[in-house]
Amino acid sequence: MSVPIKKDLLSVSDLTHEEIESLLQQALSLKQRGPCDLLSGKSLALLFEKPSLRTKVSFDIAMHELGGHTVYLSPAEIGLGQRESIPDVARVLSRYVDCIAARTFSHETVTTLAQHSTIPVINALSDLEHPCQALSDLLTIYEKKGKLHGLTLAFVGDGNNVANSLLLAATLSGINFHFASPPGYKIKDSLLQQAKKSAAASGSGINLTSDPYEAVKEADIVYTDVWTSMGQEAEAKKRRLAFSQYQVDNKLLDSAKSAALFMHPLPAHNNEEVSAGLIDKAQSVVFDQAENKLHMEKALLIKLLSPSNLV
Ligand code: CP
């Protein structure tokens, strides 16, 4: 009997447009269905080098509600690459659990884990990408707007891991992607080249600018994220200065379409990237985003661990 080839989710670009559509349908169905036993007896290691509220809790509850269980491994417990080499951690965990969800500083750490594991590895955030966030956000957009293709998402802020994954997810799904950042904080060229190919195939457009008002004009979604990501704390003061004209406030949000959604992956820094009180406005869907991580991660886990159970 042939052994099935394991599949990882390290980048949004590991998925096709059709696979993203299937994950959305699966997540919607699981959201309706609630707890079930599709992953009974399966286990997931949560291997985290950085703090997390949403990703950690949502993966934990996702496995629990699917009949499986999780083991949380904090940075202090593992000493990834210090107490033990990354390849050895991957090989050992592959003998105990069915899947690893890893949150790492360096993207290379998550790719090395995948290379040396015999089980699927999910990128639960690296310095390059946050694919689970972007896929969950597509679910939120789809629920709120009833479609993806033809919408325009404006990301105002840093070309960080969330922006990178959103760019890839949007262009694969036919969403126009507008991006406004100060010079020096743009999206990496290699990701842009990849996204341009997806945009050409899906019929979406990419608009890069340094003007946040140009980016949000005609936008259906205004999205921002922290200016200083985890691991960049030493740059916080410099970044606050560089991004001072890039705060999403009422005036900027009002320059988008009147029914525009406000999105943020959280945690938010009030009066930095978002003005105080904006996340409480009716246009804000930030807590739906947080909830949808649970439903999308369930869909992902089923896809990687028990694909015969996909709807
Ligand atoms: N949005 C997100 O990934 O949140 P956490 O860092 O709390 O997991």
Short mmCIF file of C-alpha atoms and ligand atoms in Angstrom, two decimals:
data_model
loop_
_atom_site.label_atom_id
_atom_site.label_comp_id
_atom_site.label_asym_id
_atom_site.label_seq_id
_atom_site.Cartn_x
_atom_site.Cartn_y
_atom_site.Cartn_z
CA MET A 1 0.00 0.00 0.00
CA SER A 2 1.42 3.41 -0.95
CA VAL A 3 1.91 5.98 1.83
CA PRO A 4 0.01 9.23 1.07
CA ILE A 5 2.27 12.27 0.54
CA LYS A 6 1.84 14.64 3.46
CA LYS A 7 0.74 18.20 2.72
CA ASP A 8 1.88 21.25 4.67
CA LEU A 9 0.43 24.75 4.88
CA LEU A 10 3.43 27.06 5.10
CA SER A 11 2.21 29.75 2.72
CA VAL A 12 -1.10 30.75 1.15
CA SER A 13 0.62 29.91 -2.14
CA ASP A 14 0.58 26.22 -1.12
CA LEU A 15 -3.12 26.36 -2.04
CA THR A 16 -4.90 26.73 -5.36
CA HIS A 17 -7.91 28.96 -5.93
CA GLU A 18 -10.09 25.81 -5.94
CA GLU A 19 -8.63 24.59 -2.64
CA ILE A 20 -9.35 27.97 -1.02
CA GLU A 21 -12.95 27.80 -2.25
CA SER A 22 -13.28 24.29 -0.85
CA LEU A 23 -11.85 25.41 2.53
CA LEU A 24 -14.36 28.26 2.66
CA GLN A 25 -17.27 25.89 2.03
CA GLN A 26 -15.90 23.44 4.59
CA ALA A 27 -15.46 26.19 7.20
CA LEU A 28 -19.01 27.50 6.62
CA SER A 29 -20.40 23.99 6.97
CA LEU A 30 -18.41 23.32 10.17
CA LYS A 31 -19.56 26.64 11.62
CA GLN A 32 -23.18 25.54 11.13
CA ARG A 33 -22.55 22.03 12.40
CA GLY A 34 -20.68 22.79 15.64
CA PRO A 35 -18.73 20.08 17.49
CA CYS A 36 -18.34 16.71 15.72
CA ASP A 37 -15.87 13.83 15.82
CA LEU A 38 -14.19 14.07 12.44
CA LEU A 39 -10.68 14.03 13.96
CA SER A 40 -11.30 11.56 16.77
CA GLY A 41 -8.01 10.13 18.06
CA LYS A 42 -5.87 12.72 16.22
CA SER A 43 -3.43 15.00 18.00
CA LEU A 44 -1.85 18.37 17.23
CA ALA A 45 1.34 19.87 18.69
CA LEU A 46 1.19 23.64 19.10
CA LEU A 47 4.86 24.63 18.92
CA PHE A 48 5.03 28.35 19.68
CA GLU A 49 8.14 30.59 19.86
CA LYS A 50 5.97 33.72 20.33
CA PRO A 51 2.90 34.69 22.38
CA SER A 52 -0.61 34.12 21.00
CA LEU A 53 -4.20 34.47 22.17
CA ARG A 54 -6.35 33.83 19.10
CA THR A 55 -4.25 31.31 17.18
CA LYS A 56 -3.38 29.22 20.22
CA VAL A 57 -6.89 29.08 21.68
CA SER A 58 -8.66 28.63 18.33
CA PHE A 59 -6.43 25.68 17.29
CA ASP A 60 -6.86 24.13 20.74
CA ILE A 61 -10.65 24.45 20.69
CA ALA A 62 -10.80 23.40 17.01
CA MET A 63 -9.11 20.08 17.82
CA HIS A 64 -11.24 19.60 20.94
CA GLU A 65 -14.49 20.22 19.02
CA LEU A 66 -13.37 17.79 16.29
CA GLY A 67 -12.76 15.02 18.84
CA GLY A 68 -8.95 15.29 18.86
CA HIS A 69 -6.56 16.91 21.29
CA THR A 70 -3.60 19.29 21.42
CA VAL A 71 -0.28 19.51 23.25
CA TYR A 72 0.98 23.08 23.77
CA LEU A 73 4.76 23.51 23.72
CA SER A 74 5.95 26.94 24.86
CA PRO A 75 9.35 28.41 23.90
CA ALA A 76 10.71 27.63 27.37
CA GLU A 77 9.70 23.96 27.14
CA ILE A 78 11.35 23.15 23.81
CA GLY A 79 14.28 25.51 23.26
CA LEU A 80 13.78 25.03 19.51
CA GLY A 81 17.21 25.11 17.84
CA GLN A 82 18.93 25.61 21.21
CA ARG A 83 18.20 22.69 23.52
CA GLU A 84 17.49 20.52 20.47
CA SER A 85 17.95 20.97 16.73
CA ILE A 86 14.92 21.84 14.61
CA PRO A 87 15.22 18.65 12.49
CA ASP A 88 15.34 16.48 15.63
CA VAL A 89 12.30 18.21 17.15
CA ALA A 90 10.45 17.57 13.86
CA ARG A 91 11.45 13.90 13.80
CA VAL A 92 10.52 13.30 17.44
CA LEU A 93 7.13 15.06 17.23
CA SER A 94 6.37 13.04 14.06
CA ARG A 95 6.48 9.89 16.24
CA TYR A 96 3.94 11.23 18.76
CA VAL A 97 1.41 13.50 17.07
CA ASP A 98 -0.44 13.78 13.74
CA CYS A 99 0.22 17.45 12.93
CA ILE A 100 2.35 20.43 14.04
CA ALA A 101 1.12 24.03 14.08
CA ALA A 102 4.24 26.18 14.56
CA ARG A 103 4.56 29.89 15.36
CA THR A 104 8.15 30.92 14.71
CA PHE A 105 10.32 34.00 14.41
CA SER A 106 12.06 32.92 11.21
CA HIS A 107 10.13 31.46 8.28
CA GLU A 108 13.10 29.14 7.73
CA THR A 109 12.30 27.47 11.06
CA VAL A 110 8.83 26.44 9.88
CA THR A 111 10.15 25.25 6.50
CA THR A 112 12.88 23.22 8.26
CA LEU A 113 10.26 21.66 10.54
CA ALA A 114 8.20 20.70 7.48
CA GLN A 115 11.22 19.31 5.65
CA HIS A 116 12.09 16.96 8.53
CA SER A 117 8.56 15.97 9.64
CA THR A 118 6.62 13.02 8.32
CA ILE A 119 3.39 14.76 9.41
CA PRO A 120 1.72 17.95 8.10
CA VAL A 121 3.12 21.26 9.38
CA ILE A 122 0.95 24.39 9.55
CA ASN A 123 2.50 27.87 9.66
CA ALA A 124 0.72 29.50 12.62
CA LEU A 125 2.68 32.75 11.89
CA SER A 126 6.27 33.30 10.83
CA ASP A 127 8.11 36.51 9.98
CA LEU A 128 7.08 36.01 6.33
CA GLU A 129 3.46 34.84 6.41
CA HIS A 130 0.33 34.28 8.48
CA PRO A 131 -1.71 32.02 6.17
CA CYS A 132 -4.30 30.92 8.78
CA GLN A 133 -5.15 34.57 9.42
CA ALA A 134 -5.58 35.40 5.72
CA LEU A 135 -7.75 32.33 5.06
CA SER A 136 -9.94 33.09 8.10
CA ASP A 137 -10.25 36.67 6.87
CA LEU A 138 -11.49 35.47 3.47
CA LEU A 139 -14.21 33.59 5.36
CA THR A 140 -15.22 36.78 7.21
CA ILE A 141 -15.25 38.81 3.98
CA TYR A 142 -17.29 36.14 2.20
CA GLU A 143 -19.84 36.02 5.05
CA LYS A 144 -20.22 39.80 5.16
CA LYS A 145 -20.15 40.57 1.42
CA GLY A 146 -21.56 37.34 -0.06
CA LYS A 147 -18.69 37.12 -2.56
CA LEU A 148 -14.95 37.63 -2.94
CA HIS A 149 -14.34 38.16 -6.64
CA GLY A 150 -14.42 41.81 -7.68
CA LEU A 151 -14.10 43.29 -4.18
CA THR A 152 -11.29 45.69 -3.25
CA LEU A 153 -9.26 45.30 -0.05
CA ALA A 154 -7.07 48.23 1.02
CA PHE A 155 -4.28 47.36 3.46
CA VAL A 156 -2.83 50.44 5.18
CA GLY A 157 0.40 49.87 7.11
CA ASP A 158 3.44 47.65 7.21
CA GLY A 159 4.33 45.05 4.54
CA ASN A 160 4.37 42.40 7.25
CA ASN A 161 3.43 38.71 7.43
CA VAL A 162 -0.33 39.47 7.55
CA ALA A 163 -0.11 41.81 4.53
CA ASN A 164 1.95 39.21 2.62
CA SER A 165 -0.57 36.41 3.19
CA LEU A 166 -3.53 38.68 2.47
CA LEU A 167 -1.95 39.78 -0.81
CA LEU A 168 -1.57 36.14 -1.88
CA ALA A 169 -5.05 35.13 -0.67
CA ALA A 170 -6.75 38.16 -2.24
CA THR A 171 -5.13 37.83 -5.65
CA LEU A 172 -5.84 34.07 -5.77
CA SER A 173 -9.51 34.83 -4.99
CA GLY A 174 -10.06 37.70 -7.45
CA ILE A 175 -9.99 40.46 -4.81
CA ASN A 176 -8.23 43.68 -5.87
CA PHE A 177 -5.42 44.45 -3.42
CA HIS A 178 -4.50 48.07 -2.63
CA PHE A 179 -1.55 48.66 -0.33
CA ALA A 180 -0.35 51.92 1.26
CA SER A 181 2.88 52.09 3.26
CA PRO A 182 5.69 54.55 3.87
CA PRO A 183 8.74 54.00 1.67
CA GLY A 184 10.92 51.28 3.19
CA TYR A 185 7.98 49.24 4.53
CA LYS A 186 6.72 47.76 1.28
CA ILE A 187 5.81 44.15 0.50
CA LYS A 188 8.77 41.99 -0.57
CA ASP A 189 9.35 41.91 -4.31
CA SER A 190 9.42 38.08 -4.49
CA LEU A 191 5.89 37.90 -3.02
CA LEU A 192 4.66 40.64 -5.33
CA GLN A 193 5.89 38.77 -8.38
CA GLN A 194 4.05 35.66 -7.17
CA ALA A 195 0.88 37.68 -6.49
CA LYS A 196 1.02 39.33 -9.92
CA LYS A 197 0.76 35.88 -11.54
CA SER A 198 -2.29 35.00 -9.38
CA ALA A 199 -3.85 38.40 -10.10
CA ALA A 200 -3.43 37.86 -13.85
CA ALA A 201 -5.12 34.46 -13.56
CA SER A 202 -8.01 35.62 -11.32
CA GLY A 203 -8.57 39.00 -13.01
CA SER A 204 -7.76 41.07 -9.91
CA GLY A 205 -5.52 44.12 -9.67
CA ILE A 206 -2.70 45.26 -7.35
CA ASN A 207 -2.17 48.94 -6.54
CA LEU A 208 0.83 49.99 -4.43
CA THR A 209 1.02 53.55 -3.16
CA SER A 210 2.41 55.68 -0.35
CA ASP A 211 -0.96 57.54 -0.08
CA PRO A 212 -3.46 55.87 2.30
CA TYR A 213 -6.34 57.94 0.82
CA GLU A 214 -5.55 56.69 -2.68
CA ALA A 215 -5.48 53.10 -1.37
CA VAL A 216 -8.87 53.22 0.41
CA LYS A 217 -10.75 55.07 -2.37
CA GLU A 218 -13.52 52.70 -3.58
CA ALA A 219 -12.38 50.01 -1.12
CA ASP A 220 -14.87 47.44 0.23
CA ILE A 221 -12.52 46.53 3.07
CA VAL A 222 -10.04 48.70 4.98
CA TYR A 223 -7.48 46.54 6.76
CA THR A 224 -4.63 47.44 9.08
CA ASP A 225 -2.25 45.70 11.48
CA VAL A 226 0.28 46.72 14.11
CA TRP A 227 3.20 48.85 12.96
CA THR A 228 5.70 46.88 15.06
CA SER A 229 5.40 43.09 14.80
CA MET A 230 6.63 40.59 17.39
CA GLY A 231 10.44 40.51 17.30
CA GLN A 232 10.74 44.15 16.05
CA GLU A 233 10.30 45.81 19.46
CA ALA A 234 13.68 47.61 19.23
CA GLU A 235 12.35 49.48 16.16
CA ALA A 236 9.09 50.60 17.81
CA LYS A 237 10.00 54.30 18.15
CA LYS A 238 11.34 54.58 14.59
CA ARG A 239 8.27 52.80 13.24
CA ARG A 240 5.82 55.03 15.17
CA LEU A 241 7.39 58.01 13.40
CA ALA A 242 7.49 56.37 9.96
CA PHE A 243 3.81 55.30 10.16
CA SER A 244 2.40 58.42 11.86
CA GLN A 245 0.41 59.38 8.72
CA TYR A 246 -0.93 55.85 8.25
CA GLN A 247 -3.39 55.53 11.14
CA VAL A 248 -6.82 54.22 10.17
CA ASP A 249 -9.23 56.74 11.69
CA ASN A 250 -12.82 57.81 10.96
CA LYS A 251 -11.73 60.22 8.23
CA LEU A 252 -9.76 57.55 6.35
CA LEU A 253 -12.48 54.90 6.80
CA ASP A 254 -15.11 57.40 5.55
CA SER A 255 -13.04 57.84 2.36
CA ALA A 256 -13.71 54.20 1.45
CA LYS A 257 -17.10 52.90 0.18
CA SER A 258 -19.92 53.70 2.61
CA ALA A 259 -20.45 50.00 3.42
CA ALA A 260 -16.72 49.30 3.80
CA LEU A 261 -15.68 46.82 6.48
CA PHE A 262 -12.91 47.61 8.94
CA MET A 263 -10.63 44.64 9.59
CA HIS A 264 -7.69 44.03 11.93
CA PRO A 265 -6.20 40.65 12.96
CA LEU A 266 -5.72 41.82 16.59
CA PRO A 267 -4.14 42.53 18.99
CA ALA A 268 -4.74 46.22 18.19
CA HIS A 269 -2.80 49.22 19.47
CA ASN A 270 -5.34 51.98 19.92
CA ASN A 271 -4.13 55.39 18.74
CA GLU A 272 -1.29 53.81 16.79
CA GLU A 273 -2.45 51.97 13.65
CA VAL A 274 -6.13 52.46 14.57
CA SER A 275 -7.79 55.43 16.28
CA ALA A 276 -9.37 54.77 19.68
CA GLY A 277 -12.94 53.46 19.45
CA LEU A 278 -12.83 52.51 15.77
CA ILE A 279 -12.87 48.78 16.46
CA ASP A 280 -16.22 49.30 18.25
CA LYS A 281 -17.90 50.88 15.21
CA ALA A 282 -20.61 48.95 13.34
CA GLN A 283 -18.29 48.67 10.29
CA SER A 284 -15.69 46.82 12.34
CA VAL A 285 -15.70 43.01 12.03
CA VAL A 286 -12.57 42.34 14.08
CA PHE A 287 -14.25 39.95 16.53
CA ASP A 288 -15.88 38.01 13.67
CA GLN A 289 -12.36 37.66 12.29
CA ALA A 290 -11.20 36.27 15.63
CA GLU A 291 -14.10 33.78 15.75
CA ASN A 292 -13.61 32.65 12.17
CA LYS A 293 -10.09 31.50 12.95
CA LEU A 294 -11.73 28.61 14.81
CA HIS A 295 -13.90 27.56 11.86
CA MET A 296 -11.21 27.96 9.19
CA GLU A 297 -8.60 26.13 11.27
CA LYS A 298 -11.05 23.22 11.68
CA ALA A 299 -11.41 23.10 7.89
CA LEU A 300 -7.63 23.17 7.46
CA LEU A 301 -7.05 20.43 10.02
CA ILE A 302 -9.60 18.19 8.31
CA LYS A 303 -8.05 18.90 4.90
CA LEU A 304 -4.58 17.95 6.14
CA LEU A 305 -5.46 15.09 8.51
CA SER A 306 -8.62 13.51 7.12
CA PRO A 307 -9.25 14.74 3.56
CA SER A 308 -11.94 12.07 2.98
CA ASN A 309 -14.09 14.03 5.45
CA LEU A 310 -14.06 17.22 3.34
CA VAL A 311 -17.53 18.28 2.18
N1 CP B 1 -4.24 37.47 15.00
C1 CP B 1 -3.46 36.61 15.68
O1 CP B 1 -2.72 35.79 15.11
O2 CP B 1 -3.60 36.70 17.03
P1 CP B 1 -2.64 35.99 18.09
O3 CP B 1 -1.25 36.57 17.90
O4 CP B 1 -3.23 36.31 19.43
O5 CP B 1 -2.64 34.51 17.81
#
